Coordinates of C-alpha atoms in Angstrom, one line a residue:
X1 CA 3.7 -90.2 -59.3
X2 CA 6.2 -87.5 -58.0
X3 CA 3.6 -84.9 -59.8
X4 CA 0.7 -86.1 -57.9
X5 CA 2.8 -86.0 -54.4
X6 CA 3.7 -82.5 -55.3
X7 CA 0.3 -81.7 -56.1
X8 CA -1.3 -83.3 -53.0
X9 CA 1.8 -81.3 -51.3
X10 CA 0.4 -77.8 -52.8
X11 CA -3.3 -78.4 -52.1
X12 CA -2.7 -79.7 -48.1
X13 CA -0.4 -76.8 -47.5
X14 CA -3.3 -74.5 -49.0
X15 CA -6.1 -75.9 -46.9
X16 CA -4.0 -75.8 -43.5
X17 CA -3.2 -71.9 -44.0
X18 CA -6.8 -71.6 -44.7
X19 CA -7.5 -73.3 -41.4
X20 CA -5.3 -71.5 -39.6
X21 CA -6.7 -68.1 -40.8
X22 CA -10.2 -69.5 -39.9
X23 CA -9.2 -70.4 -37.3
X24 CA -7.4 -67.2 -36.0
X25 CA -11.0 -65.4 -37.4
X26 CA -12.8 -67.8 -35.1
X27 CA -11.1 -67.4 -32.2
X28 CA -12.6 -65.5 -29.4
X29 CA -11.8 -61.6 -29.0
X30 CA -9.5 -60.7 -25.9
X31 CA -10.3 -57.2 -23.9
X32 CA -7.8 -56.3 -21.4
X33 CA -7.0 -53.8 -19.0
X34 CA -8.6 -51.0 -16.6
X35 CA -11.3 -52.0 -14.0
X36 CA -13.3 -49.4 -14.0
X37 CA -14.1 -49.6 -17.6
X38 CA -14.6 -53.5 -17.1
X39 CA -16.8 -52.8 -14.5
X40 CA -18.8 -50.2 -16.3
X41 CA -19.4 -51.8 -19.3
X42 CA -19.0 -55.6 -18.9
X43 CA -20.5 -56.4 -15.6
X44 CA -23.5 -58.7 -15.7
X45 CA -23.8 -57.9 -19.2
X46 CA -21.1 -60.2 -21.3
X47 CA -23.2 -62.8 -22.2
X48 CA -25.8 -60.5 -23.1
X49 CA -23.2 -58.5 -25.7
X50 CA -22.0 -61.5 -27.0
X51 CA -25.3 -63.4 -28.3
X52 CA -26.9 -59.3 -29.5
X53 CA -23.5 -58.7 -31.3
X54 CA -22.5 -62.1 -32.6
X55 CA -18.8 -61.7 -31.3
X56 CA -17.6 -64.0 -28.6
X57 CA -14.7 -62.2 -26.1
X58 CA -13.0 -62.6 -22.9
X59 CA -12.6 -59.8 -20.6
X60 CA -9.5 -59.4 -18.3
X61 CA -9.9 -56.6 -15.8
X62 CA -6.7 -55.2 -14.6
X63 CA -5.3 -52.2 -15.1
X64 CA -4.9 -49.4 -17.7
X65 CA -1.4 -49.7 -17.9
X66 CA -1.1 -54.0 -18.0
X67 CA -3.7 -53.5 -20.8
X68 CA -1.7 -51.5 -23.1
X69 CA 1.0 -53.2 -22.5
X70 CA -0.8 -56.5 -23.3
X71 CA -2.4 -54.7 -26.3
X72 CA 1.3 -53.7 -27.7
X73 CA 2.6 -56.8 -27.4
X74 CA 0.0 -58.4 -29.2
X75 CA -1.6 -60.8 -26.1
X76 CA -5.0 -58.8 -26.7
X77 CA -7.0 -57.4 -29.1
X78 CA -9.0 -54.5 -27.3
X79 CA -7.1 -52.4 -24.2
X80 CA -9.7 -50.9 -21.9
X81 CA -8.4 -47.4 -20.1
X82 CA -9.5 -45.2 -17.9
X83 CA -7.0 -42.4 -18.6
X84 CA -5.7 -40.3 -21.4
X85 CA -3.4 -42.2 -23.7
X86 CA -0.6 -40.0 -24.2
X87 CA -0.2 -39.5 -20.3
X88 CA -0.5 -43.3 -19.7
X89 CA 2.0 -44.2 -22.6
X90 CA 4.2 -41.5 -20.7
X91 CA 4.0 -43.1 -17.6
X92 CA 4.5 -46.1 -19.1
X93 CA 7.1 -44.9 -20.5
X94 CA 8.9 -43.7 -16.9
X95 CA 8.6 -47.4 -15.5
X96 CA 9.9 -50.2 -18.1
X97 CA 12.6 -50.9 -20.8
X98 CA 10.2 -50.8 -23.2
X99 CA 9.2 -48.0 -24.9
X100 CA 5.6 -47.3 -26.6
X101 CA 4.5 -44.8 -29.6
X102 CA 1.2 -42.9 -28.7
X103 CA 0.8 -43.2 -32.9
X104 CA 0.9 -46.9 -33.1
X105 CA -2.6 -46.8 -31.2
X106 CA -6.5 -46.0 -32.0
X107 CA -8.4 -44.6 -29.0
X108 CA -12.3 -44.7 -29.0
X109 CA -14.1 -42.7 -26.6
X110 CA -16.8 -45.5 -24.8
X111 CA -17.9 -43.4 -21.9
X112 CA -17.9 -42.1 -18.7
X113 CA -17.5 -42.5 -15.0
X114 CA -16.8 -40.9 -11.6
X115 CA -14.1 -40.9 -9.4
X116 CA -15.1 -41.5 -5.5
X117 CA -13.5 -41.4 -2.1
X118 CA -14.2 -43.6 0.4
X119 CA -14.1 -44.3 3.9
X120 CA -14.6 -47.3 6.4
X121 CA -18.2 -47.1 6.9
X122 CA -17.6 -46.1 10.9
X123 CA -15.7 -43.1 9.5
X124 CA -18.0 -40.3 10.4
X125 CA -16.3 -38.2 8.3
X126 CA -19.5 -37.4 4.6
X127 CA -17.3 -34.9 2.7
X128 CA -13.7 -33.0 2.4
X129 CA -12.4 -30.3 0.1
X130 CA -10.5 -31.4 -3.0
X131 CA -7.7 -29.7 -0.9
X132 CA -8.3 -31.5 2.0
X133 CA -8.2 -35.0 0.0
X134 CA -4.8 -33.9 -2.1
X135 CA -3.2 -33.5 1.9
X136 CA -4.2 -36.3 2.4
X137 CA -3.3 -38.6 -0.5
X138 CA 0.4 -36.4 0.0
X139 CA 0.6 -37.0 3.4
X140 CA 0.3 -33.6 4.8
X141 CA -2.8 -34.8 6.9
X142 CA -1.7 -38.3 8.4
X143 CA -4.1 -38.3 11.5
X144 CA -7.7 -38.6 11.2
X145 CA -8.4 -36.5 14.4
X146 CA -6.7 -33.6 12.1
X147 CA -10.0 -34.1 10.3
X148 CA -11.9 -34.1 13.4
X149 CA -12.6 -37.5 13.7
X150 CA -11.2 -38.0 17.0
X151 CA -12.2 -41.5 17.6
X152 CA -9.9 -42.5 14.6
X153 CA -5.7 -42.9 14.0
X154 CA -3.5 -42.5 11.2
X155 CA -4.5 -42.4 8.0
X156 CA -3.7 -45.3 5.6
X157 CA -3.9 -44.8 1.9
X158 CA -4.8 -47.3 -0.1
X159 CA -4.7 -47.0 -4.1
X160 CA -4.7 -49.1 -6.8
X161 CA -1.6 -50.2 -8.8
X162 CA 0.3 -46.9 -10.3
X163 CA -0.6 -48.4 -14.0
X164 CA -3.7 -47.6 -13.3
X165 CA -5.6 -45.5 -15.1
X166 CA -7.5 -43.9 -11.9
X167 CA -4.4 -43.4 -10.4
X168 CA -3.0 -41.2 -13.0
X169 CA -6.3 -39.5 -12.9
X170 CA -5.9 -38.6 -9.2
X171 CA -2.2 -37.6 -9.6
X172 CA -3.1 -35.0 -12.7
X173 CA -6.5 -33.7 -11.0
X174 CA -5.7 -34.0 -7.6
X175 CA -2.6 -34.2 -6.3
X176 CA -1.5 -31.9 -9.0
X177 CA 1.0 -34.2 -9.7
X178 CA 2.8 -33.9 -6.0
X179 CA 3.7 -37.9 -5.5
X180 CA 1.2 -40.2 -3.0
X181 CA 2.2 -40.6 0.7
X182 CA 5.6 -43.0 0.7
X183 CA 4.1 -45.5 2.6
X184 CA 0.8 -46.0 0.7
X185 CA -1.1 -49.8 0.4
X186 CA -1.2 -50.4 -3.3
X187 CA -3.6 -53.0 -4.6
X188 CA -3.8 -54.7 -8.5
X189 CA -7.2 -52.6 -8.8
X190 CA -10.0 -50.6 -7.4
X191 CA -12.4 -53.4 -6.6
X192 CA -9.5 -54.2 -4.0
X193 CA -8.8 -51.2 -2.7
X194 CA -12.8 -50.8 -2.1
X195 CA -12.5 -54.4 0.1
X196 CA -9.4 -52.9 2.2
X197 CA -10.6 -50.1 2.9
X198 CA -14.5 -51.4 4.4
X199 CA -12.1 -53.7 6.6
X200 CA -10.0 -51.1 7.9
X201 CA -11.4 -47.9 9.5
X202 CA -8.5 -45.6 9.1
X203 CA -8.4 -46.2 5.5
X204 CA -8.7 -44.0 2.5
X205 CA -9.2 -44.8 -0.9
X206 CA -10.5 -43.9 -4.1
X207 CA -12.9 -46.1 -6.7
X208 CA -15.2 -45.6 -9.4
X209 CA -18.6 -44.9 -9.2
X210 CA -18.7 -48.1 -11.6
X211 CA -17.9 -50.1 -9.1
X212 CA -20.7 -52.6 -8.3
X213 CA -22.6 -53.1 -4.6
X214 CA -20.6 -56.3 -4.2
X215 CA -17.1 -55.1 -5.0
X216 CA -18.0 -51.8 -2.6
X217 CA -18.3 -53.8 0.3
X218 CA -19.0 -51.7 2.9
X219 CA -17.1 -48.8 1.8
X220 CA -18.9 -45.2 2.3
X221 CA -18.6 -42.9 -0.4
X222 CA -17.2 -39.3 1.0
X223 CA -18.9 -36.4 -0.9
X224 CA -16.1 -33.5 -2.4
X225 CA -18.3 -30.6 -3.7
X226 CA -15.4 -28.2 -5.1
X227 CA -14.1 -31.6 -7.3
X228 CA -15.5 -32.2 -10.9
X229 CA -14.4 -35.7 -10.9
X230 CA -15.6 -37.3 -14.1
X231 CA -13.3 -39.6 -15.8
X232 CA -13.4 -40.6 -19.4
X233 CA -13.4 -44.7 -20.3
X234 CA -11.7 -45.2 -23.7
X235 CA -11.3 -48.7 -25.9
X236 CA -7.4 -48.8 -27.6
X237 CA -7.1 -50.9 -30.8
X238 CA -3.7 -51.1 -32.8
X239 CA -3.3 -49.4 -36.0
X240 CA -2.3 -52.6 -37.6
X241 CA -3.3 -56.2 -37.4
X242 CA -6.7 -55.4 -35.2
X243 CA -9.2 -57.8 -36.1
X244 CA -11.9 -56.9 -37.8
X245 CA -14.3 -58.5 -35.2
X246 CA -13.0 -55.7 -32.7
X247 CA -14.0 -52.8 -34.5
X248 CA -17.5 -54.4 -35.1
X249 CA -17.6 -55.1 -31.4
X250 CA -16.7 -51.6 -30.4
X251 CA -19.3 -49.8 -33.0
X252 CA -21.8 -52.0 -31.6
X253 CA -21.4 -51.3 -27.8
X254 CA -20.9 -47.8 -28.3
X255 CA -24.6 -47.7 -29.8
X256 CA -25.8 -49.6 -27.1
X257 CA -24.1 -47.3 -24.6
X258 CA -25.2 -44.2 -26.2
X259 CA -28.8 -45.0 -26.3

């Protein structure tokens, strides 16, 4: 009898680790991080992805920074950025206790977007100088009527969250790493900083070209020649314990992108 019990024992300890590896297989992919790259590859087109590649996910716009964060400490499978890795993890780096390794991640290239500034859609202002939008990200220009729109007042800068991948991009290409004006709104992401600023007309802000018609608002795009302002979108995976289901997923969208 007690050899039976043990045996029974054995074989229902076996078949619950092999449901809970089926079921950890099974479980649904989890994407997190920058907006822009949500935006750019997700929007409207989920469900579409899904039933073509045979991988269910969830996708969690945020930020660059939450989703490597949430990436290292294992809450997602796939961290979407919208900014360099190593300067990220550096950043990163500056703001917590915790401290990342560059090495313990994989970064795939997925594409590319644009980085625009905008303007409350009363803003007569169509385009400034990169120099002109560095004075005033920096606060050197704080009055709109410096930029001859006289009907206007101070300037309020709105950005998205400092994690964010976009906002590292601006620092490194256009404020040459001078810090944003002191008294800056900051918003969780770009969709929000696009709703602030086609509420309020002395705002400025900056968004991706990504963004969709209904997270834009009203928000006019200002045009800055002199600025090459393309921004590269990456996927991050761990080195270790990445499901296999990501890497598929990955492969698979960035044939469908690249077509």
């Amino acid at each position: 009898m007690m050899f039976y019990q043990i045996c029974r024992f054995i074989i229902c300890v076996f078949v619950s680790q092999i449901l809970i590896v089926a079921s950890a297989q099974a479980r649904d992919l989890l994407i997190v991080g920058s907006s822009t790259v949500s935006n750019h590859i997700f929007w409207h087109k989920k469900e579409e992805y899904q039933n073509n590649s045979g991988i269910m996910f969830d996708v969690i716009p945020s930020s660059s920074g939450r989703g490597i964060m949430a990436l290292a400490q294992g809450r997602a499978d796939i961290a979407m950025i919208s900014s360099d890795l190593g300067s990220l993890v550096a950043k990163l780096n500056t703001m917590g206790e915790e401290q990342l390794n560059p090495d313990d991640f994989i970064v795939h290239p997925i594409a590319q977007s644009k980085v625009v500034f905008i303007v409350h859609p009363d803003n007569p202002l169509d385009h400034l100088s990169r120099a002109q939008v560095r004075d005033i990200l920096t606060g050197k220009i704080a009055q709109w009527p410096d930029l001859r729109s006289q009907a206007l007042g101070d300037i309020r800068v709105v950005t998205e969250h400092p994690t964010g991948g976009m906002y590292r991009w601006v620092e490194t290409h256009v404020t040459d790493g001078s810090p944003f004006v002191a008294h800056k709104t900051v918003m969780q992401n770009a969709p929000q900083v696009a709703l602030v600023v086609s509420q309020d007309k002395n705002a400025f802000g900056f968004v991706s070209n990504a963004t969709p018609d209904e997270q834009m608002r009203r928000a006019k795009i200002v045009d800055v020649p002199d600025l090459d302002a393309t921004q590269h979108l990456y996927f991050v995976t761990r080195v270790e314990n990445t499901p296999e289901s990501a890497d598929v997923l990955i492969s698979y969208l960035k044939e469908i992108l690249a077509k």
